[in-house]
Tab-separated table of C-alpha atoms in Angstrom:
chain	number	residue	atom	x	y	z
T	13	GLN	CA	-28.208	-10.487	7.044
T	14	GLN	CA	-24.675	-10.196	5.590
T	15	LEU	CA	-24.321	-6.593	7.007
T	16	LEU	CA	-25.231	-8.250	10.442
T	17	THR	CA	-22.680	-10.707	10.072
T	18	GLY	CA	-19.916	-8.511	8.645
T	19	ARG	CA	-19.297	-10.908	6.046
T	20	ALA	CA	-19.266	-9.902	2.693
T	21	SER	CA	-20.760	-12.119	-0.307
T	22	ARG	CA	-17.910	-12.472	-1.982
T	23	PRO	CA	-14.120	-12.386	-1.371
T	24	ARG	CA	-12.430	-8.863	-1.880
T	25	PRO	CA	-8.515	-8.298	-2.860
T	26	PHE	CA	-5.970	-7.145	-0.373
T	27	ARG	CA	-2.634	-6.940	-0.480
T	28	VAL	CA	-0.332	-8.116	2.474
T	29	THR	CA	3.283	-7.620	3.292
T	30	ASN	CA	5.529	-9.146	6.117
T	31	ALA	CA	6.916	-6.761	8.666
T	32	ASP	CA	10.127	-6.012	6.846
T	33	ARG	CA	8.372	-5.661	3.781
T	34	SER	CA	10.486	-8.335	1.988
T	35	LEU	CA	7.423	-10.176	0.793
T	36	LYS	CA	3.961	-9.020	-0.233
T	37	LYS	CA	1.246	-11.349	-1.564
T	38	GLY	CA	-2.363	-10.621	-2.890
T	39	ILE	CA	-4.961	-12.482	-0.981
T	40	MET	CA	-8.718	-12.607	-1.459
T	41	ALA	CA	-10.504	-12.594	1.766
T	42	TYR	CA	-14.230	-12.583	2.903
T	43	SER	CA	-13.424	-11.385	6.301
T	44	LEU	CA	-10.835	-10.083	8.530
T	45	ALA	CA	-10.898	-13.547	10.199
T	46	ASP	CA	-10.599	-15.042	6.880
T	47	LEU	CA	-7.622	-12.952	5.911
T	48	ILE	CA	-5.905	-13.814	8.864
T	49	ASN	CA	-6.297	-17.343	8.328
T	50	LYS	CA	-4.913	-17.155	4.896
T	51	VAL	CA	-1.917	-14.927	5.732
T	52	GLY	CA	-0.374	-17.410	7.916
T	53	GLU	CA	-0.143	-19.869	5.095
T	54	SER	CA	0.727	-17.401	2.247
T	55	LEU	CA	3.417	-15.180	4.157
T	56	SER	CA	4.650	-18.328	6.150
T	57	VAL	CA	3.669	-16.600	9.542
T	58	LEU	CA	3.085	-18.980	12.374
T	59	CYS	CA	1.276	-16.878	14.741
T	60	VAL	CA	-0.146	-13.726	13.771
T	61	SER	CA	-0.257	-11.209	16.314
T	62	GLY	CA	-1.992	-8.227	14.361
T	63	LEU	CA	-2.767	-6.661	11.254
T	64	VAL	CA	-2.125	-2.900	10.349
T	65	LEU	CA	-2.281	-0.679	7.473
T	66	ASP	CA	1.143	-0.518	5.881
T	67	GLU	CA	0.551	3.221	5.038
T	68	ASP	CA	0.260	4.481	8.462
T	69	GLY	CA	0.324	1.722	11.096
T	70	THR	CA	-3.248	1.832	11.985
T	71	GLY	CA	-4.085	-1.205	13.788
T	72	VAL	CA	-7.180	-3.232	11.850
T	73	ASP	CA	-8.757	-5.044	14.790
T	74	THR	CA	-12.405	-5.120	13.958
T	75	GLU	CA	-14.406	-6.701	11.351
T	76	GLY	CA	-16.486	-3.342	10.678
T	77	PHE	CA	-13.136	-1.233	9.989
T	78	PHE	CA	-11.769	-4.152	7.795
T	79	GLN	CA	-15.004	-4.069	5.750
T	80	ALA	CA	-14.643	-0.349	5.454
T	81	LEU	CA	-11.115	-0.749	3.685
T	82	PRO	CA	-10.930	-0.385	0.169
T	83	GLU	CA	-10.035	-3.014	-1.987
T	84	ASN	CA	-6.366	-3.613	-2.667
T	85	SER	CA	-5.674	-1.902	0.670
T	86	VAL	CA	-2.023	-2.785	1.659
T	87	LEU	CA	-1.976	-4.407	5.338
T	88	MET	CA	1.037	-5.455	7.125
T	89	VAL	CA	0.951	-8.568	9.189
T	90	LEU	CA	2.955	-8.579	12.466
T	91	GLU	CA	4.223	-11.388	14.416
T	92	LYS	CA	5.077	-11.445	18.098
T	93	ASP	CA	7.156	-8.577	19.158
T	94	GLN	CA	7.331	-7.086	15.624
T	95	LYS	CA	6.316	-3.455	15.283
T	96	TRP	CA	5.287	-1.212	12.256
T	97	THR	CA	7.591	1.162	11.046
T	98	PRO	CA	7.276	3.745	8.469
T	99	ASP	CA	8.298	2.810	4.916
T	100	THR	CA	11.479	4.873	4.381
T	101	LYS	CA	11.476	3.850	0.674
T	102	SER	CA	8.274	5.260	-0.130
T	103	PRO	CA	8.202	8.438	-2.215
T	104	PHE	CA	5.877	10.154	0.067
T	105	ARG	CA	7.670	9.474	3.193
T	106	GLY	CA	11.201	10.678	2.771
T	107	GLN	CA	12.817	12.040	6.072
T	108	PRO	CA	13.462	15.569	6.140
T	109	SER	CA	17.338	15.096	5.655
T	110	ASP	CA	16.442	13.683	2.130
T	111	PHE	CA	15.418	17.141	1.074
A	17	GLN	CA	-35.117	11.391	12.651
A	18	GLN	CA	-31.464	10.433	12.291
A	19	LEU	CA	-30.605	13.926	11.532
A	20	LEU	CA	-32.333	14.981	14.678
A	21	THR	CA	-30.385	12.543	16.991
A	22	GLY	CA	-27.077	13.532	15.081
A	23	ARG	CA	-26.590	9.767	14.516
A	24	ALA	CA	-25.713	8.259	11.189
A	25	SER	CA	-27.459	5.493	9.810
A	26	ARG	CA	-24.342	3.447	9.375
A	27	PRO	CA	-20.728	3.897	11.132
A	28	ARG	CA	-17.814	5.398	9.513
A	29	PRO	CA	-14.207	4.540	9.771
A	30	PHE	CA	-11.917	6.818	11.937
A	31	ARG	CA	-8.106	6.207	12.826
A	32	VAL	CA	-7.254	7.079	16.373
A	33	THR	CA	-3.814	7.371	17.853
A	34	ASN	CA	-2.925	8.005	21.603
A	35	ALA	CA	-1.070	11.010	22.774
A	36	ASP	CA	2.557	9.799	21.998
A	37	ARG	CA	1.475	8.295	18.727
A	38	SER	CA	2.761	4.811	19.675
A	39	LEU	CA	-0.435	3.221	18.991
A	40	LYS	CA	-3.017	3.826	16.102
A	41	LYS	CA	-6.317	1.953	15.792
A	42	GLY	CA	-8.886	1.723	13.049
A	43	ILE	CA	-12.517	2.402	14.719
A	44	MET	CA	-16.036	2.305	13.174
A	45	ALA	CA	-18.273	4.906	14.876
A	46	TYR	CA	-21.724	6.259	14.548
A	47	SER	CA	-21.241	9.408	16.575
A	48	LEU	CA	-18.697	11.204	18.735
A	49	ALA	CA	-20.099	9.613	21.695
A	50	ASP	CA	-19.762	6.196	20.213
A	51	LEU	CA	-16.390	6.628	19.205
A	52	ILE	CA	-15.224	8.179	22.615
A	53	ASN	CA	-16.731	4.643	24.077
A	54	LYS	CA	-14.829	2.706	21.669
A	55	VAL	CA	-11.608	4.467	21.918
A	56	GLY	CA	-11.314	3.645	25.731
A	57	GLU	CA	-11.418	0.039	25.137
A	58	SER	CA	-9.432	-0.185	21.932
A	59	LEU	CA	-6.508	2.072	23.099
A	60	SER	CA	-6.660	1.117	26.644
A	61	VAL	CA	-7.463	4.693	27.754
A	62	LEU	CA	-8.870	4.794	31.512
A	63	CYS	CA	-10.515	8.272	31.037
A	64	VAL	CA	-10.829	10.321	27.864
A	65	SER	CA	-10.403	13.911	28.350
A	66	GLY	CA	-10.585	14.959	24.888
A	67	LEU	CA	-10.342	14.171	21.071
A	68	VAL	CA	-8.334	16.325	18.584
A	69	LEU	CA	-7.278	16.200	15.119
A	70	ASP	CA	-3.826	14.656	14.773
A	71	GLU	CA	-3.000	16.841	12.174
A	72	ASP	CA	-3.311	20.451	13.771
A	73	GLY	CA	-4.614	19.760	17.319
A	74	THR	CA	-8.293	20.872	16.488
A	75	GLY	CA	-10.404	19.753	19.398
A	76	VAL	CA	-13.387	17.771	18.288
A	77	ASP	CA	-16.062	18.710	20.894
A	78	THR	CA	-19.204	18.518	19.047
A	79	GLU	CA	-21.399	16.054	17.413
A	80	GLY	CA	-21.934	18.421	14.580
A	81	PHE	CA	-18.011	18.746	13.814
A	82	PHE	CA	-17.420	15.228	14.191
A	83	GLN	CA	-20.200	14.244	11.618
A	84	ALA	CA	-18.441	16.749	9.096
A	85	LEU	CA	-15.259	15.027	9.258
A	86	PRO	CA	-14.222	12.888	6.458
A	87	GLU	CA	-13.913	9.114	6.621
A	88	ASN	CA	-10.556	8.014	7.845
A	89	SER	CA	-9.753	11.096	9.688
A	90	VAL	CA	-6.835	10.571	12.199
A	91	LEU	CA	-7.859	11.694	15.825
A	92	MET	CA	-5.634	11.718	18.822
A	93	VAL	CA	-7.180	10.734	22.084
A	94	LEU	CA	-5.947	12.709	25.205
A	95	GLU	CA	-6.061	11.707	28.672
A	96	LYS	CA	-6.099	14.066	31.649
A	97	ASP	CA	-2.975	16.578	31.278
A	98	GLN	CA	-2.189	15.133	28.049
A	99	LYS	CA	-1.559	17.888	25.234
A	100	TRP	CA	-1.371	17.492	21.609
A	101	THR	CA	2.061	18.305	19.945
A	102	PRO	CA	2.964	18.296	16.351
A	103	ASP	CA	4.101	15.211	14.654
A	104	THR	CA	7.645	15.833	13.965
A	105	LYS	CA	8.009	12.542	12.092
A	106	SER	CA	5.415	13.545	9.546
A	107	PRO	CA	6.954	14.249	6.000
A	108	PHE	CA	4.871	17.298	5.787
A	109	ARG	CA	5.628	18.719	8.840
A	110	GLY	CA	9.405	19.241	8.830
A	111	GLN	CA	10.817	21.262	11.399
A	112	PRO	CA	11.741	24.840	10.178
A	113	SER	CA	15.696	24.000	10.879
A	114	ASP	CA	15.257	21.087	8.075
A	115	PHE	CA	14.853	23.510	5.470
């Protein structure tokens, strides 16, 4: 029954950053809807327009894909008109000119 | 029975991008046919002409090859007249002139 509703029996940890990566919070969430609710409060985001994976900008739109994410996945919350951009400070994503 | 139909017992996560890589979505899919159905809606693609691996443009045409892909493989959806091109922004695919 829990599988049918896509809602886990206990909350899982996620890490959520804002669009400029100036703030990152650990949040426990049962579901995507639950996370979106909590993100607004935790990161002071008034209107969440989307959640994407920080690593590659993949949009997390469905409960099923959210449930398939491993614990402690890093997500980025986007507000209206904000877009994901690669993390240029990440050691694995240096620009070619860095070499 | 599930093996005969080529349909997995539970959906697996994939990441699908459009041809210009401006949009990427996480999608759960049981099968290649299921993914193609969901891609149209998720990425607002009217008519899917093909699915290829984002990393090297390999065409994913058969259910068998699709089922052999690891979870979270990144696929690119192509519409008519669209072609796969290498991702020049990927850190692992710097252009030869960068070295």
